[in-house]
Tab-separated table of N, CA and C in Angstrom:
chain	number	residue	atom	x	y	z
A	1	UNK	N	-14.361	-17.499	17.246
A	1	UNK	CA	-14.042	-17.279	15.845
A	1	UNK	C	-14.020	-15.783	15.567
A	2	UNK	N	-13.029	-15.347	14.812
A	2	UNK	CA	-12.843	-13.933	14.525
A	2	UNK	C	-13.913	-13.392	13.588
A	3	UNK	N	-14.307	-12.160	13.833
A	3	UNK	CA	-15.253	-11.475	12.963
A	3	UNK	C	-14.532	-10.745	11.840
A	4	UNK	N	-13.229	-10.578	11.979
A	4	UNK	CA	-12.432	-9.802	11.024
A	4	UNK	C	-11.424	-10.707	10.317
A	5	UNK	N	-10.984	-10.246	9.157
A	5	UNK	CA	-9.896	-10.905	8.433
A	5	UNK	C	-8.585	-10.371	9.002
A	6	UNK	N	-7.612	-11.248	9.170
A	6	UNK	CA	-6.327	-10.782	9.675
A	6	UNK	C	-5.178	-11.358	8.845
A	7	UNK	N	-4.045	-10.697	8.960
A	7	UNK	CA	-2.821	-11.114	8.281
A	7	UNK	C	-2.045	-11.986	9.245
A	8	UNK	N	-1.752	-13.203	8.834
A	8	UNK	CA	-1.006	-14.121	9.703
A	8	UNK	C	0.477	-13.798	9.649
A	9	UNK	N	1.078	-13.762	10.821
A	9	UNK	CA	2.510	-13.540	10.960
A	9	UNK	C	3.102	-14.756	11.654
A	10	UNK	N	4.134	-15.339	11.052
A	10	UNK	CA	4.822	-16.467	11.682
A	10	UNK	C	5.955	-15.913	12.526
A	11	UNK	N	5.659	-15.595	13.775
A	11	UNK	CA	6.643	-14.941	14.641
A	11	UNK	C	7.824	-15.848	14.980
A	12	UNK	N	7.697	-17.136	14.702
A	12	UNK	CA	8.797	-18.074	14.945
A	12	UNK	C	9.778	-18.095	13.775
A	13	UNK	N	9.443	-17.454	12.661
A	13	UNK	CA	10.273	-17.493	11.453
A	13	UNK	C	10.563	-16.078	10.952
A	14	UNK	N	10.971	-15.192	11.861
A	14	UNK	CA	11.254	-13.811	11.478
A	14	UNK	C	12.723	-13.644	11.145
A	15	UNK	N	13.104	-12.806	10.219
A	15	UNK	CA	12.204	-11.976	9.411
A	15	UNK	C	11.431	-12.811	8.400
A	16	UNK	N	10.202	-12.415	8.172
A	16	UNK	CA	9.305	-13.089	7.243
A	16	UNK	C	8.844	-12.068	6.210
A	17	UNK	N	8.889	-12.458	4.936
A	17	UNK	CA	8.435	-11.573	3.864
A	17	UNK	C	7.507	-12.359	2.952
A	18	UNK	N	6.420	-11.704	2.536
A	18	UNK	CA	5.492	-12.368	1.631
A	18	UNK	C	4.712	-11.334	0.833
A	19	UNK	N	4.184	-11.797	-0.295
A	19	UNK	CA	3.350	-10.954	-1.153
A	19	UNK	C	1.905	-11.077	-0.707
A	20	UNK	N	1.181	-9.957	-0.778
A	20	UNK	CA	-0.212	-9.930	-0.366
A	20	UNK	C	-0.945	-8.881	-1.200
A	21	UNK	N	-2.213	-9.130	-1.464
A	21	UNK	CA	-3.040	-8.130	-2.145
A	21	UNK	C	-3.804	-7.340	-1.092
A	22	UNK	N	-3.616	-6.030	-1.112
A	22	UNK	CA	-4.314	-5.131	-0.199
A	22	UNK	C	-4.963	-4.021	-1.003
A	23	UNK	N	-6.263	-3.885	-0.897
A	23	UNK	CA	-7.016	-2.841	-1.600
A	23	UNK	C	-6.714	-2.860	-3.101
A	24	UNK	N	-6.620	-4.062	-3.666
A	24	UNK	CA	-6.408	-4.203	-5.095
A	24	UNK	C	-4.969	-4.008	-5.555
A	25	UNK	N	-4.028	-3.832	-4.613
A	25	UNK	CA	-2.615	-3.657	-4.961
A	25	UNK	C	-1.824	-4.844	-4.434
A	26	UNK	N	-0.948	-5.384	-5.283
A	26	UNK	CA	-0.024	-6.416	-4.830
A	26	UNK	C	1.190	-5.735	-4.229
A	27	UNK	N	1.452	-6.037	-2.972
A	27	UNK	CA	2.584	-5.476	-2.254
A	27	UNK	C	3.282	-6.597	-1.492
A	28	UNK	N	4.440	-6.288	-0.952
A	28	UNK	CA	5.163	-7.218	-0.097
A	28	UNK	C	5.233	-6.628	1.309
A	29	UNK	N	5.041	-7.483	2.297
A	29	UNK	CA	5.191	-7.105	3.691
A	29	UNK	C	6.328	-7.921	4.284
A	30	UNK	N	7.169	-7.256	5.047
A	30	UNK	CA	8.261	-7.941	5.745
A	30	UNK	C	8.108	-7.641	7.229
A	31	UNK	N	7.995	-8.684	8.029
A	31	UNK	CA	7.854	-8.554	9.471
A	31	UNK	C	9.149	-8.982	10.151
A	32	UNK	N	9.477	-8.271	11.232
A	32	UNK	CA	10.686	-8.591	11.980
A	32	UNK	C	10.483	-8.203	13.445
A	33	UNK	N	11.419	-8.606	14.288
A	33	UNK	CA	11.379	-8.270	15.706
A	33	UNK	C	12.650	-7.510	16.050
A	34	UNK	N	12.497	-6.347	16.643
A	34	UNK	CA	13.621	-5.535	17.092
A	34	UNK	C	13.974	-5.990	18.505
A	35	UNK	N	15.103	-6.708	18.632
A	35	UNK	CA	15.472	-7.267	19.929
A	35	UNK	C	15.939	-6.198	20.909
A	36	UNK	N	16.507	-5.109	20.411
A	36	UNK	CA	16.974	-4.036	21.296
A	36	UNK	C	15.783	-3.329	21.946
A	37	UNK	N	14.791	-2.951	21.133
A	37	UNK	CA	13.621	-2.252	21.650
A	37	UNK	C	12.495	-3.167	22.069
A	38	UNK	N	12.612	-4.449	21.739
A	38	UNK	CA	11.600	-5.461	22.052
A	38	UNK	C	10.227	-5.127	21.461
A	39	UNK	N	10.214	-4.906	20.130
A	39	UNK	CA	8.960	-4.649	19.422
A	39	UNK	C	9.040	-5.206	18.004
A	40	UNK	N	7.869	-5.376	17.410
A	40	UNK	CA	7.767	-5.884	16.040
A	40	UNK	C	7.709	-4.722	15.056
A	41	UNK	N	8.252	-4.974	13.859
A	41	UNK	CA	8.213	-3.971	12.791
A	41	UNK	C	7.674	-4.595	11.518
A	42	UNK	N	7.199	-3.718	10.627
A	42	UNK	CA	6.765	-4.153	9.303
A	42	UNK	C	7.335	-3.191	8.275
A	43	UNK	N	7.809	-3.752	7.175
A	43	UNK	CA	8.262	-2.981	6.019
A	43	UNK	C	7.253	-3.205	4.907
A	44	UNK	N	7.009	-2.174	4.123
A	44	UNK	CA	6.089	-2.241	2.990
A	44	UNK	C	6.869	-1.986	1.715
A	45	UNK	N	6.727	-2.897	0.752
A	45	UNK	CA	7.387	-2.789	-0.548
A	45	UNK	C	6.336	-2.849	-1.648
A	46	UNK	N	6.619	-2.208	-2.773
A	46	UNK	CA	5.709	-2.334	-3.914
A	46	UNK	C	5.933	-3.690	-4.576
A	47	UNK	N	5.221	-3.956	-5.671
A	47	UNK	CA	5.309	-5.282	-6.303
A	47	UNK	C	6.638	-5.526	-7.011
A	48	UNK	N	7.498	-4.494	-7.097
A	48	UNK	CA	8.854	-4.663	-7.638
A	48	UNK	C	9.891	-4.775	-6.527
A	49	UNK	N	9.418	-4.871	-5.274
A	49	UNK	CA	10.275	-4.922	-4.086
A	49	UNK	C	11.020	-3.613	-3.832
A	50	UNK	N	10.484	-2.507	-4.358
A	50	UNK	CA	11.026	-1.189	-4.028
A	50	UNK	C	10.407	-0.754	-2.704
A	51	UNK	N	11.222	-0.293	-1.745
A	51	UNK	CA	10.682	0.067	-0.433
A	51	UNK	C	9.765	1.288	-0.479
A	52	UNK	N	8.683	1.194	0.274
A	52	UNK	CA	7.747	2.313	0.444
A	52	UNK	C	7.867	2.843	1.874
A	53	UNK	N	7.733	1.958	2.853
A	53	UNK	CA	7.864	2.296	4.275
A	53	UNK	C	8.756	1.223	4.914
A	54	UNK	N	9.768	1.649	5.639
A	54	UNK	CA	10.680	0.712	6.293
A	54	UNK	C	10.649	0.948	7.804
A	55	UNK	N	10.540	-0.129	8.547
A	55	UNK	CA	10.662	-0.060	9.995
A	55	UNK	C	9.465	0.477	10.745
A	56	UNK	N	8.253	0.353	10.175
A	56	UNK	CA	7.046	0.791	10.884
A	56	UNK	C	6.852	-0.094	12.115
A	57	UNK	N	6.793	0.526	13.295
A	57	UNK	CA	6.599	-0.210	14.540
A	57	UNK	C	5.138	-0.628	14.662
A	58	UNK	N	4.924	-1.910	14.991
A	58	UNK	CA	3.572	-2.371	15.278
A	58	UNK	C	3.208	-1.902	16.683
A	59	UNK	N	2.173	-1.094	16.785
A	59	UNK	CA	1.706	-0.573	18.069
A	59	UNK	C	0.256	-0.992	18.247
A	60	UNK	N	-0.043	-1.551	19.398
A	60	UNK	CA	-1.388	-2.037	19.665
A	60	UNK	C	-2.427	-0.922	19.471
A	61	UNK	N	-3.488	-1.234	18.699
A	61	UNK	CA	-4.595	-0.302	18.505
A	61	UNK	C	-4.293	0.878	17.604
A	62	UNK	N	-3.138	0.878	16.945
A	62	UNK	CA	-2.762	1.981	16.059
A	62	UNK	C	-2.664	1.467	14.622
A	63	UNK	N	-3.361	2.147	13.718
A	63	UNK	CA	-3.348	1.740	12.311
A	63	UNK	C	-1.951	1.917	11.714
A	64	UNK	N	-1.573	0.949	10.884
A	64	UNK	CA	-0.296	1.056	10.174
A	64	UNK	C	-0.346	2.210	9.187
A	65	UNK	N	0.768	2.877	9.058
A	65	UNK	CA	0.965	3.952	8.086
A	65	UNK	C	-0.032	5.096	8.275
A	66	UNK	N	-0.530	5.243	9.484
A	66	UNK	CA	-1.520	6.271	9.791
A	66	UNK	C	-0.942	7.670	9.569
A	67	UNK	N	-1.636	8.471	8.800
A	67	UNK	CA	-1.223	9.844	8.557
A	67	UNK	C	-0.216	10.019	7.446
A	68	UNK	N	0.223	8.942	6.825
A	68	UNK	CA	1.183	9.047	5.721
A	68	UNK	C	0.426	9.150	4.406
A	69	UNK	N	0.801	10.097	3.600
A	69	UNK	CA	0.153	10.305	2.304
A	69	UNK	C	1.106	9.930	1.188
A	70	UNK	N	0.981	8.729	0.728
A	70	UNK	CA	1.788	8.225	-0.377
A	70	UNK	C	0.867	7.345	-1.214
A	71	UNK	N	0.683	7.642	-2.485
A	71	UNK	CA	-0.253	6.857	-3.305
A	71	UNK	C	0.127	5.389	-3.440
A	72	UNK	N	1.350	5.031	-3.088
A	72	UNK	CA	1.773	3.625	-3.171
A	72	UNK	C	1.288	2.802	-1.981
A	73	UNK	N	0.873	3.479	-0.907
A	73	UNK	CA	0.372	2.776	0.277
A	73	UNK	C	-1.063	2.337	0.002
A	74	UNK	N	-1.357	1.036	0.147
A	74	UNK	CA	-2.735	0.568	-0.086
A	74	UNK	C	-3.726	1.266	0.844
A	75	UNK	N	-4.879	1.589	0.313
A	75	UNK	CA	-5.920	2.286	1.071
A	75	UNK	C	-6.737	1.272	1.865
A	76	UNK	N	-6.136	0.810	2.953
A	76	UNK	CA	-6.788	-0.166	3.831
A	76	UNK	C	-6.288	0.085	5.251
A	77	UNK	N	-7.181	-0.063	6.221
A	77	UNK	CA	-6.808	0.099	7.620
A	77	UNK	C	-6.382	-1.246	8.185
A	78	UNK	N	-5.126	-1.314	8.637
A	78	UNK	CA	-4.579	-2.522	9.244
A	78	UNK	C	-4.146	-2.147	10.652
A	79	UNK	N	-4.598	-2.932	11.646
A	79	UNK	CA	-4.316	-2.574	13.027
A	79	UNK	C	-4.097	-3.814	13.889
A	80	UNK	N	-3.033	-3.821	14.698
A	80	UNK	CA	-2.873	-4.875	15.701
A	80	UNK	C	-3.942	-4.700	16.782
A	81	UNK	N	-4.672	-5.768	17.054
A	81	UNK	CA	-5.861	-5.629	17.882
A	81	UNK	C	-6.220	-6.967	18.510
A	82	UNK	N	-6.842	-6.920	19.678
A	82	UNK	CA	-7.357	-8.099	20.370
A	82	UNK	C	-8.872	-7.955	20.457
A	83	UNK	N	-9.602	-8.834	19.781
A	83	UNK	CA	-11.065	-8.726	19.758
A	83	UNK	C	-11.702	-8.872	21.140
A	84	UNK	N	-11.026	-9.542	22.051
A	84	UNK	CA	-11.581	-9.691	23.403
A	84	UNK	C	-11.351	-8.441	24.247
A	85	UNK	N	-10.542	-7.542	23.756
A	85	UNK	CA	-10.204	-6.275	24.431
A	85	UNK	C	-9.470	-6.479	25.756
A	86	UNK	N	-8.840	-7.643	25.933
A	86	UNK	CA	-8.093	-7.903	27.162
A	86	UNK	C	-6.659	-7.397	27.082
A	87	UNK	N	-6.084	-7.407	25.884
A	87	UNK	CA	-4.692	-6.992	25.718
A	87	UNK	C	-4.614	-5.483	25.454
A	88	UNK	N	-3.480	-4.898	25.829
A	88	UNK	CA	-3.243	-3.473	25.590
A	88	UNK	C	-1.899	-3.225	24.911
A	89	UNK	N	-1.113	-4.292	24.754
A	89	UNK	CA	0.196	-4.198	24.120
A	89	UNK	C	0.402	-5.423	23.228
A	90	UNK	N	1.472	-5.388	22.440
A	90	UNK	CA	1.864	-6.530	21.611
A	90	UNK	C	3.114	-7.131	22.234
A	91	UNK	N	3.070	-8.428	22.502
A	91	UNK	CA	4.221	-9.123	23.070
A	91	UNK	C	4.459	-10.416	22.288
A	92	UNK	N	5.645	-11.006	22.429
A	92	UNK	CA	5.872	-12.311	21.795
A	92	UNK	C	4.897	-13.381	22.286
A	93	UNK	N	4.383	-13.229	23.498
A	93	UNK	CA	3.444	-14.212	24.032
A	93	UNK	C	2.030	-14.076	23.469
A	94	UNK	N	1.613	-12.842	23.094
A	94	UNK	CA	0.218	-12.691	22.642
A	94	UNK	C	0.052	-12.494	21.135
A	95	UNK	N	1.124	-12.135	20.407
A	95	UNK	CA	0.998	-11.953	18.958
A	95	UNK	C	0.682	-13.284	18.293
A	96	UNK	N	-0.404	-13.321	17.552
A	96	UNK	CA	-0.832	-14.546	16.893
A	96	UNK	C	-1.614	-15.481	17.788
A	97	UNK	N	-1.807	-15.081	19.050
A	97	UNK	CA	-2.592	-15.868	19.995
A	97	UNK	C	-3.883	-15.116	20.312
A	98	UNK	N	-3.744	-13.909	20.836
A	98	UNK	CA	-4.911	-13.060	21.109
A	98	UNK	C	-4.857	-11.754	20.334
A	99	UNK	N	-3.652	-11.317	19.962
A	99	UNK	CA	-3.478	-10.092	19.175
A	99	UNK	C	-3.136	-10.485	17.747
A	100	UNK	N	-3.922	-9.956	16.816
A	100	UNK	CA	-3.722	-10.240	15.398
A	100	UNK	C	-3.660	-8.928	14.629
A	101	UNK	N	-3.100	-8.985	13.434
A	101	UNK	CA	-2.996	-7.822	12.564
A	101	UNK	C	-4.234	-7.809	11.664
A	102	UNK	N	-5.280	-7.112	12.128
A	102	UNK	CA	-6.582	-7.138	11.468
A	102	UNK	C	-6.713	-6.113	10.357
A	103	UNK	N	-7.470	-6.515	9.321
A	103	UNK	CA	-7.940	-5.577	8.309
A	103	UNK	C	-9.230	-5.003	8.870
A	104	UNK	N	-9.215	-3.730	9.189
A	104	UNK	CA	-10.338	-3.093	9.884
A	104	UNK	C	-11.296	-2.488	8.863
A	105	UNK	N	-12.008	-3.339	8.158
A	105	UNK	CA	-12.951	-2.871	7.148
A	105	UNK	C	-14.227	-2.382	7.806
A	106	UNK	N	-14.855	-1.417	7.177
A	106	UNK	CA	-16.067	-0.826	7.712
A	106	UNK	C	-17.297	-1.350	7.013
A	107	UNK	N	-18.372	-1.535	7.774
A	107	UNK	CA	-19.658	-1.881	7.192
A	107	UNK	C	-20.321	-0.589	6.714
A	108	UNK	N	-21.422	-0.719	6.015
A	108	UNK	CA	-22.132	0.418	5.452
A	108	UNK	C	-22.565	1.424	6.525
A	109	UNK	N	-22.815	0.932	7.744
A	109	UNK	CA	-23.254	1.844	8.813
A	109	UNK	C	-22.100	2.543	9.507
A	110	UNK	N	-20.871	2.304	9.048
A	110	UNK	CA	-19.711	2.984	9.614
A	110	UNK	C	-19.084	2.286	10.792
A	111	UNK	N	-19.633	1.158	11.218
A	111	UNK	CA	-19.072	0.410	12.335
A	111	UNK	C	-18.016	-0.558	11.806
A	112	UNK	N	-16.969	-0.765	12.606
A	112	UNK	CA	-15.971	-1.769	12.239
A	112	UNK	C	-16.597	-3.151	12.315
A	113	UNK	N	-16.180	-4.024	11.396
A	113	UNK	CA	-16.658	-5.409	11.440
A	113	UNK	C	-16.162	-6.091	12.703
């Protein structure tokens, strides 16, 4: 059982778009698969469906929107990650099986949940 909350992606029904509350903001996330580069992407839209970030590549162990300073981006760390630490990449075979898009919230002691 997972120790972290994660965002479910239906990789069999891409592109997939849905509304979600992140850090108190209602936003839309759109997930897709780039067949040419063989990787997953996510688009971030505000609650009016105005684009904020388009085509962010999901990279294993890398926080989404890392280093971008835009007040419209929710202040939350989201990262593709495998809690068992066996995976090192994101593939169609492991996404949603062992690799999930986790909300990496911190406990009071500074450790990730």
